[in-house]
């Protein structure tokens, strides 16, 4: 688990105004690092395509950037398959898009660009997924939390494969995926036994909506309620009705530094994000919120900036979410942003899944909660 850490010492020249501002920022950072609002410390097979996939649980009924340690798991919302148009399938058998059914008669072998060796590797899908899950979660978590993550990661990987040339790893390296979480998903070189067992227990299982793999986004902690797609990715044209706000109990399991946080942002940084001069940054406030309560518009001087764009400019490991609780000015052109949770807030809440699993809730029900209206199916044996 990685812990975001501050920069090293800053040299300050006597009489230099810029130096005194830098010193002030360092002192602010040191105070904030103690923890806002909390005490310190505190495959061969015949290629005939199947008519559909075996459904695992029926309809996933009512009641998904950063990993659980705060790592940014993705810079964007992933591959963009075409919109689903089929009618909702009846219970029992779940028909799949013909291209999906033909491609996944058996477990695929995929290519992975490994940044550790700066070269592509070839491995079976399930082997790759074990490394992904190990990189995305804490391996001490409950088995059902690990299984929920395995299904989400497998579904996300299937979407990458189906995206083909549109997928970032394919464009950059000519591979199906990569080990960079900003390009695909996290990746650990080692796989603990608990993770291997979770991947094996869910072998071949993915989530579908109207017969197609879903946009299986996930994040570290939603802090009470997950987000809608437009709140976090306002320019994403996809229809994903299962990515909608639902209650999430991550506050019951996540550590304090993920539940609540604060960060100092300079007027210079805000000016760049808004296309202004620093002198024009006289006001910074939340101007609008979305269905989940997350900020969707930030007023910076005379201009409005989408909160997700501001987070991208400032850095997702600094401005950890758009669920902002306060923006406070300080002297010297510094603004303190306070917020809750970590990540874009879409789909599976990883710490929320752990909290649910601790209460004995199965991975099937966890997935049904975070991706409402979807179905869990076994894509290949």
Coordinates of C-alpha atoms in Angstrom, one line a residue:
X1 CA 0.0 0.0 0.0
X2 CA 1.4 3.4 -1.0
X3 CA 1.1 6.5 1.1
X4 CA 1.0 9.9 -0.7
X5 CA 4.0 11.8 0.6
X6 CA 5.0 15.4 0.4
X7 CA 8.0 16.9 -1.3
X8 CA 11.4 17.4 0.3
X9 CA 12.8 20.6 1.7
X10 CA 12.4 23.9 0.0
X11 CA 15.2 26.5 0.0
X12 CA 14.1 30.0 1.0
X13 CA 16.3 33.0 0.2
X14 CA 16.1 35.9 2.8
X15 CA 14.1 38.8 1.4
X16 CA 12.6 36.8 -1.5
X17 CA 8.7 37.0 -1.5
X18 CA 8.5 33.8 -3.6
X19 CA 10.6 32.1 -1.0
X20 CA 8.4 33.1 1.9
X21 CA 5.3 31.9 -0.1
X22 CA 7.1 28.5 -0.7
X23 CA 7.9 28.3 3.0
X24 CA 4.2 29.0 3.8
X25 CA 3.0 26.3 1.5
X26 CA 5.5 23.8 3.1
X27 CA 4.1 24.6 6.6
X28 CA 0.5 24.3 5.3
X29 CA 1.4 20.9 3.8
X30 CA 3.0 19.7 7.0
X31 CA -0.2 20.6 9.0
X32 CA -2.5 19.0 6.5
X33 CA -0.4 15.8 6.3
X34 CA -1.3 15.2 10.0
X35 CA -4.8 14.4 8.9
X36 CA -7.7 16.8 8.5
X37 CA -10.5 16.5 11.0
X38 CA -8.8 13.7 12.9
X39 CA -6.2 13.3 15.6
X40 CA -2.6 12.9 14.3
X41 CA -1.4 9.3 13.9
X42 CA -4.9 8.9 14.2
X43 CA -7.3 -22.8 -24.9
X44 CA -8.3 -25.9 -28.2
X45 CA -12.1 -25.9 -28.7
X46 CA -14.4 -26.1 -31.6
X47 CA -15.1 -22.5 -32.8
X48 CA -18.9 -22.9 -33.1
X49 CA -20.2 -19.9 -31.2
X50 CA -22.6 -20.5 -28.3
X51 CA -26.1 -19.1 -28.3
X52 CA -25.4 -17.4 -25.0
X53 CA -23.5 -17.5 -21.8
X54 CA -24.5 -19.4 -18.7
X55 CA -26.1 -17.0 -16.2
X56 CA -24.6 -17.2 -12.7
X57 CA -27.2 -15.5 -10.6
X58 CA -30.1 -14.2 -12.7
X59 CA -30.7 -10.4 -12.7
X60 CA -28.4 -8.4 -10.5
X61 CA -31.3 -6.9 -8.6
X62 CA -31.7 -3.6 -6.8
X63 CA -30.2 -2.8 -3.7
X64 CA -18.3 1.6 -9.4
X65 CA -9.0 5.8 -10.5
X66 CA -7.7 5.2 -7.2
X67 CA -7.2 1.8 -5.6
X68 CA -7.9 1.2 -1.9
X69 CA -4.6 2.5 -0.9
X70 CA -5.2 5.7 -2.8
X71 CA -3.4 4.8 -6.0
X72 CA -4.9 6.3 -9.2
X73 CA -6.1 3.3 -11.1
X74 CA -7.1 4.9 -14.3
X75 CA -6.8 8.4 -16.0
X76 CA -10.0 7.9 -17.9
X77 CA -13.2 5.8 -18.1
X78 CA -11.8 3.1 -20.3
X79 CA -12.7 1.6 -23.7
X80 CA -15.8 2.8 -25.4
X81 CA -17.9 0.0 -26.9
X82 CA -21.0 0.8 -28.9
X83 CA -24.3 1.5 -27.1
X84 CA -26.4 -1.5 -26.2
X85 CA -29.8 -1.6 -28.0
X86 CA -31.1 -5.1 -27.4
X87 CA -34.2 -5.7 -25.2
X88 CA -33.5 -6.9 -21.6
X89 CA -33.0 -10.7 -21.8
X90 CA -35.3 -13.0 -19.9
X91 CA -34.1 -14.9 -16.8
X92 CA -32.3 -18.1 -17.5
X93 CA -30.1 -17.7 -20.5
X94 CA -28.4 -14.5 -21.3
X95 CA -27.8 -13.9 -25.0
X96 CA -24.5 -12.2 -25.9
X97 CA -23.5 -10.0 -28.7
X98 CA -22.4 -12.5 -31.5
X99 CA -18.9 -11.0 -31.7
X100 CA -18.5 -11.5 -27.9
X101 CA -19.7 -15.1 -28.0
X102 CA -17.4 -16.0 -30.9
X103 CA -14.3 -14.5 -29.4
X104 CA -14.7 -16.0 -25.9
X105 CA -15.5 -19.6 -26.6
X106 CA -12.5 -20.3 -24.4
X107 CA -10.1 -18.4 -22.1
X108 CA -8.1 -16.0 -24.3
X109 CA -4.3 -15.5 -24.3
X110 CA -3.5 -11.8 -24.2
X111 CA -0.6 -9.5 -24.7
X112 CA 0.5 -7.2 -21.9
X113 CA 3.0 -4.4 -22.1
X114 CA 5.1 -4.7 -19.0
X115 CA 6.5 -1.4 -18.0
X116 CA 8.9 -3.1 -15.6
X117 CA 10.9 -4.6 -18.5
X118 CA 9.6 -2.1 -21.2
X119 CA 8.5 -5.0 -23.4
X120 CA 5.4 -7.0 -24.2
X121 CA 4.5 -10.3 -22.5
X122 CA 2.0 -13.0 -23.4
X123 CA -0.1 -14.7 -20.7
X124 CA -3.5 -16.3 -20.1
X125 CA -6.3 -14.0 -19.2
X126 CA -6.8 -15.5 -15.7
X127 CA -3.1 -15.3 -15.0
X128 CA -3.1 -11.6 -15.9
X129 CA -6.2 -11.0 -13.8
X130 CA -4.6 -12.4 -10.7
X131 CA -1.8 -9.9 -11.0
X132 CA -4.3 -7.1 -11.6
X133 CA -6.4 -7.9 -8.5
X134 CA -3.3 -8.2 -6.4
X135 CA -2.4 -4.6 -7.5
X136 CA -5.8 -3.1 -7.0
X137 CA -6.8 -4.3 -3.5
X138 CA -5.4 -5.1 -0.1
X139 CA -4.9 -8.8 -0.1
X140 CA -6.0 -9.1 3.6
X141 CA -9.5 -8.2 2.6
X142 CA -12.5 -10.5 2.9
X143 CA -12.8 -13.2 0.1
X144 CA -16.1 -11.8 -1.3
X145 CA -14.5 -8.3 -1.6
X146 CA -11.6 -9.9 -3.6
X147 CA -14.1 -11.8 -5.7
X148 CA -16.1 -8.7 -6.5
X149 CA -12.9 -7.0 -7.6
X150 CA -11.9 -10.0 -9.8
X151 CA -15.2 -9.9 -11.7
X152 CA -15.0 -6.1 -12.2
X153 CA -11.4 -6.4 -13.4
X154 CA -12.2 -9.2 -15.7
X155 CA -15.1 -7.3 -17.2
X156 CA -13.0 -4.2 -17.7
X157 CA -10.3 -6.3 -19.4
X158 CA -12.9 -7.9 -21.8
X159 CA -14.0 -4.4 -22.7
X160 CA -10.4 -3.5 -23.5
X161 CA -10.0 -6.5 -25.8
X162 CA -13.3 -5.7 -27.6
X163 CA -12.3 -2.0 -28.0
X164 CA -9.3 -3.1 -30.3
X165 CA -7.5 -0.2 -31.8
X166 CA -9.5 2.3 -29.7
X167 CA -7.9 1.0 -26.5
X168 CA -5.0 3.0 -25.1
X169 CA -2.5 0.1 -24.8
X170 CA -3.3 -1.0 -28.4
X171 CA -2.6 2.5 -29.7
X172 CA 0.6 3.0 -27.7
X173 CA 2.2 -0.5 -27.7
X174 CA 0.2 -2.7 -30.0
X175 CA -0.8 -4.9 -27.0
X176 CA -4.1 -5.8 -25.4
X177 CA -3.3 -4.1 -22.1
X178 CA -0.5 -2.8 -20.0
X179 CA 0.7 -2.8 -16.4
X180 CA 0.3 1.0 -16.1
X181 CA -2.9 1.8 -14.1
X182 CA -3.2 5.1 -16.0
X183 CA -3.5 3.1 -19.2
X184 CA -5.4 0.1 -18.0
X185 CA -5.3 -1.4 -14.5
X186 CA -2.9 -1.8 -11.6
X187 CA -0.5 -4.8 -11.8
X188 CA 1.4 -6.6 -9.0
X189 CA 4.4 -8.8 -9.9
X190 CA 3.4 -11.2 -7.1
X191 CA 0.0 -12.9 -6.4
X192 CA -0.8 -13.9 -2.9
X193 CA -2.8 -17.1 -2.3
X194 CA -6.0 -15.2 -1.3
X195 CA -6.1 -13.4 -4.6
X196 CA -5.4 -16.5 -6.7
X197 CA -8.3 -18.2 -4.9
X198 CA -10.7 -15.3 -5.6
X199 CA -9.8 -15.2 -9.3
X200 CA -10.2 -19.0 -9.5
X201 CA -13.6 -18.9 -7.7
X202 CA -14.9 -16.4 -10.3
X203 CA -13.2 -17.9 -13.4
X204 CA -14.7 -16.6 -16.6
X205 CA -17.4 -14.5 -14.9
X206 CA -18.2 -11.0 -16.1
X207 CA -21.0 -8.5 -15.8
X208 CA -23.3 -7.7 -18.8
X209 CA -26.1 -5.3 -19.5
X210 CA -28.4 -6.2 -22.4
X211 CA -26.0 -8.8 -23.5
X212 CA -22.8 -6.7 -23.6
X213 CA -19.9 -6.3 -21.1
X214 CA -20.5 -3.3 -18.9
X215 CA -18.3 -0.3 -18.3
X216 CA -16.9 -1.8 -15.1
X217 CA -15.3 1.2 -13.4
X218 CA -14.2 1.0 -9.8
X219 CA -12.6 3.4 -7.3
X220 CA -11.3 3.4 -3.8
X221 CA -13.9 5.1 -1.6
X222 CA -17.2 6.8 -2.5
X223 CA -17.7 8.3 1.0
X224 CA -21.3 7.6 1.4
X225 CA -22.7 7.6 -2.2
X226 CA -21.3 6.6 -5.6
X227 CA -21.4 9.0 -8.6
X228 CA -23.2 9.2 -11.9
X229 CA -21.2 8.9 -15.2
X230 CA -21.6 12.6 -16.2
X231 CA -20.5 13.8 -12.8
X232 CA -17.0 12.3 -13.2
X233 CA -16.7 12.0 -17.0
X234 CA -18.8 14.9 -18.4
X235 CA -17.6 14.3 -22.0
X236 CA -18.2 10.5 -22.1
X237 CA -21.0 9.8 -24.6
X238 CA -21.8 6.3 -23.5
X239 CA -25.1 5.2 -22.0
X240 CA -24.4 3.3 -18.8
X241 CA -27.6 3.4 -16.7
X242 CA -26.0 1.0 -14.2
X243 CA -23.4 3.7 -13.3
X244 CA -25.7 5.7 -11.1
X245 CA -25.6 6.9 -7.5
X246 CA -26.2 4.2 -4.8
X247 CA -25.4 4.3 -1.1
X248 CA -22.0 3.0 -0.2
X249 CA -20.5 2.1 3.3
X250 CA -16.8 2.7 2.6
X251 CA -16.6 5.0 5.7
X252 CA -17.1 1.9 7.8
X253 CA -13.9 0.3 6.6
X254 CA -11.6 2.9 4.9
X255 CA -8.8 4.5 6.9
X256 CA -9.2 8.1 8.0
X257 CA -6.8 9.6 5.4
X258 CA -9.1 8.2 2.6
X259 CA -12.4 9.1 4.3
X260 CA -11.4 12.8 4.7
X261 CA -8.6 14.9 3.4
X262 CA -7.4 18.4 2.7
X263 CA -5.0 19.9 0.2
X264 CA -3.5 23.3 -0.5
X265 CA -3.8 24.6 -4.0
X266 CA -2.2 27.9 -5.2
X267 CA -3.8 30.6 -7.2
X268 CA -1.3 29.9 -10.0
X269 CA -2.5 26.3 -10.2
X270 CA -6.1 27.4 -10.3
X271 CA -5.4 30.1 -12.9
X272 CA -3.9 27.5 -15.2
X273 CA -6.9 25.3 -14.9
X274 CA -9.3 28.2 -15.6
X275 CA -7.2 29.9 -18.3
X276 CA -6.8 33.1 -16.2
X277 CA -4.0 35.1 -14.7
X278 CA -3.3 34.5 -11.0
X279 CA -4.5 38.0 -10.2
X280 CA -8.0 37.1 -11.4
X281 CA -8.4 34.3 -8.9
X282 CA -10.2 36.2 -6.3
X283 CA -13.0 33.8 -5.7
X284 CA -13.1 30.0 -5.6
X285 CA -16.3 28.1 -4.7
X286 CA -18.4 25.2 -5.6
X287 CA -20.9 26.5 -8.1
X288 CA -23.0 23.4 -8.8
X289 CA -23.3 19.8 -7.5
X290 CA -24.5 16.6 -9.2
X291 CA -26.9 13.9 -8.1
X292 CA -24.5 12.3 -5.7
X293 CA -23.5 15.6 -4.0
X294 CA -20.2 15.8 -5.8
X295 CA -19.1 19.2 -7.2
X296 CA -19.6 19.4 -10.9
X297 CA -18.7 23.1 -11.4
X298 CA -16.1 25.2 -9.6
X299 CA -16.2 29.0 -9.9
X300 CA -12.7 30.3 -10.3
X301 CA -12.7 34.1 -10.5
X302 CA -14.9 35.0 -13.5
X303 CA -14.9 31.5 -15.0
X304 CA -16.5 28.1 -14.2
X305 CA -14.5 24.9 -14.6
X306 CA -15.8 21.4 -14.3
X307 CA -14.7 19.9 -11.1
X308 CA -13.4 16.7 -12.8
X309 CA -11.2 18.8 -15.1
X310 CA -9.9 20.8 -12.1
X311 CA -9.1 17.5 -10.4
X312 CA -7.1 16.4 -13.5
X313 CA -5.2 19.7 -13.5
X314 CA -4.3 19.6 -9.8
X315 CA -3.6 15.9 -9.8
X316 CA -5.9 13.0 -8.7
X317 CA -3.7 12.0 -5.9
X318 CA -3.8 15.6 -4.5
X319 CA -7.5 16.5 -5.2
X320 CA -8.6 13.0 -4.3
X321 CA -12.2 13.4 -5.3
X322 CA -14.8 15.9 -6.3
X323 CA -16.9 15.3 -3.2
X324 CA -15.8 18.7 -1.7
X325 CA -17.0 19.8 1.7
X326 CA -15.2 23.2 1.8
X327 CA -12.9 25.6 0.0
X328 CA -11.2 28.1 2.2
X329 CA -8.9 31.0 1.3
X330 CA -5.6 31.7 3.0
X331 CA -3.2 34.6 2.7
X332 CA -0.6 34.5 0.0
X333 CA -2.9 33.2 -2.8
X334 CA -3.5 29.7 -1.3
X335 CA -6.8 27.9 -1.2
X336 CA -7.5 24.9 1.1
X337 CA -9.8 22.2 -0.5
X338 CA -11.4 19.8 1.9
X339 CA -13.2 16.7 0.8
X340 CA -14.2 13.1 1.3
X341 CA -13.4 9.8 -0.4
X342 CA -10.9 8.9 -3.1
X343 CA -11.4 8.3 -6.8
X344 CA -14.0 9.2 -9.4
X345 CA -16.7 7.5 -7.5
X346 CA -18.1 5.4 -10.3
X347 CA -19.1 1.7 -10.0
X348 CA -17.5 -0.6 -7.5
X349 CA -16.4 1.1 -4.3
X350 CA -13.5 -1.0 -3.2
X351 CA -13.6 -0.1 0.5
X352 CA -17.4 -0.2 0.4
X353 CA -17.2 -3.8 -1.0
X354 CA -14.9 -4.7 1.9
X355 CA -17.3 -3.2 4.4
X356 CA -20.2 -5.2 2.9
X357 CA -18.2 -8.4 2.8
X358 CA -17.4 -8.0 6.5
X359 CA -21.2 -8.1 7.1
X360 CA -21.4 -11.4 5.2
X361 CA -22.7 -10.0 1.9
X362 CA -21.7 -12.2 -1.1
X363 CA -19.7 -10.9 -4.0
X364 CA -22.8 -11.4 -6.2
X365 CA -24.9 -9.1 -4.1
X366 CA -22.0 -6.6 -3.8
X367 CA -21.8 -6.4 -7.6
X368 CA -25.6 -6.2 -7.9
X369 CA -25.6 -3.2 -5.6
X370 CA -22.8 -1.3 -7.3
X371 CA -23.9 -2.1 -10.9
X372 CA -27.7 -2.2 -10.6
X373 CA -29.6 -3.9 -13.5
X374 CA -26.6 -5.9 -14.7
X375 CA -26.3 -9.7 -14.9
X376 CA -23.4 -11.9 -13.8
X377 CA -22.5 -14.5 -16.5
X378 CA -19.8 -17.0 -17.1
X379 CA -18.2 -16.1 -20.4
X380 CA -15.9 -19.1 -20.8
X381 CA -15.4 -22.3 -18.8

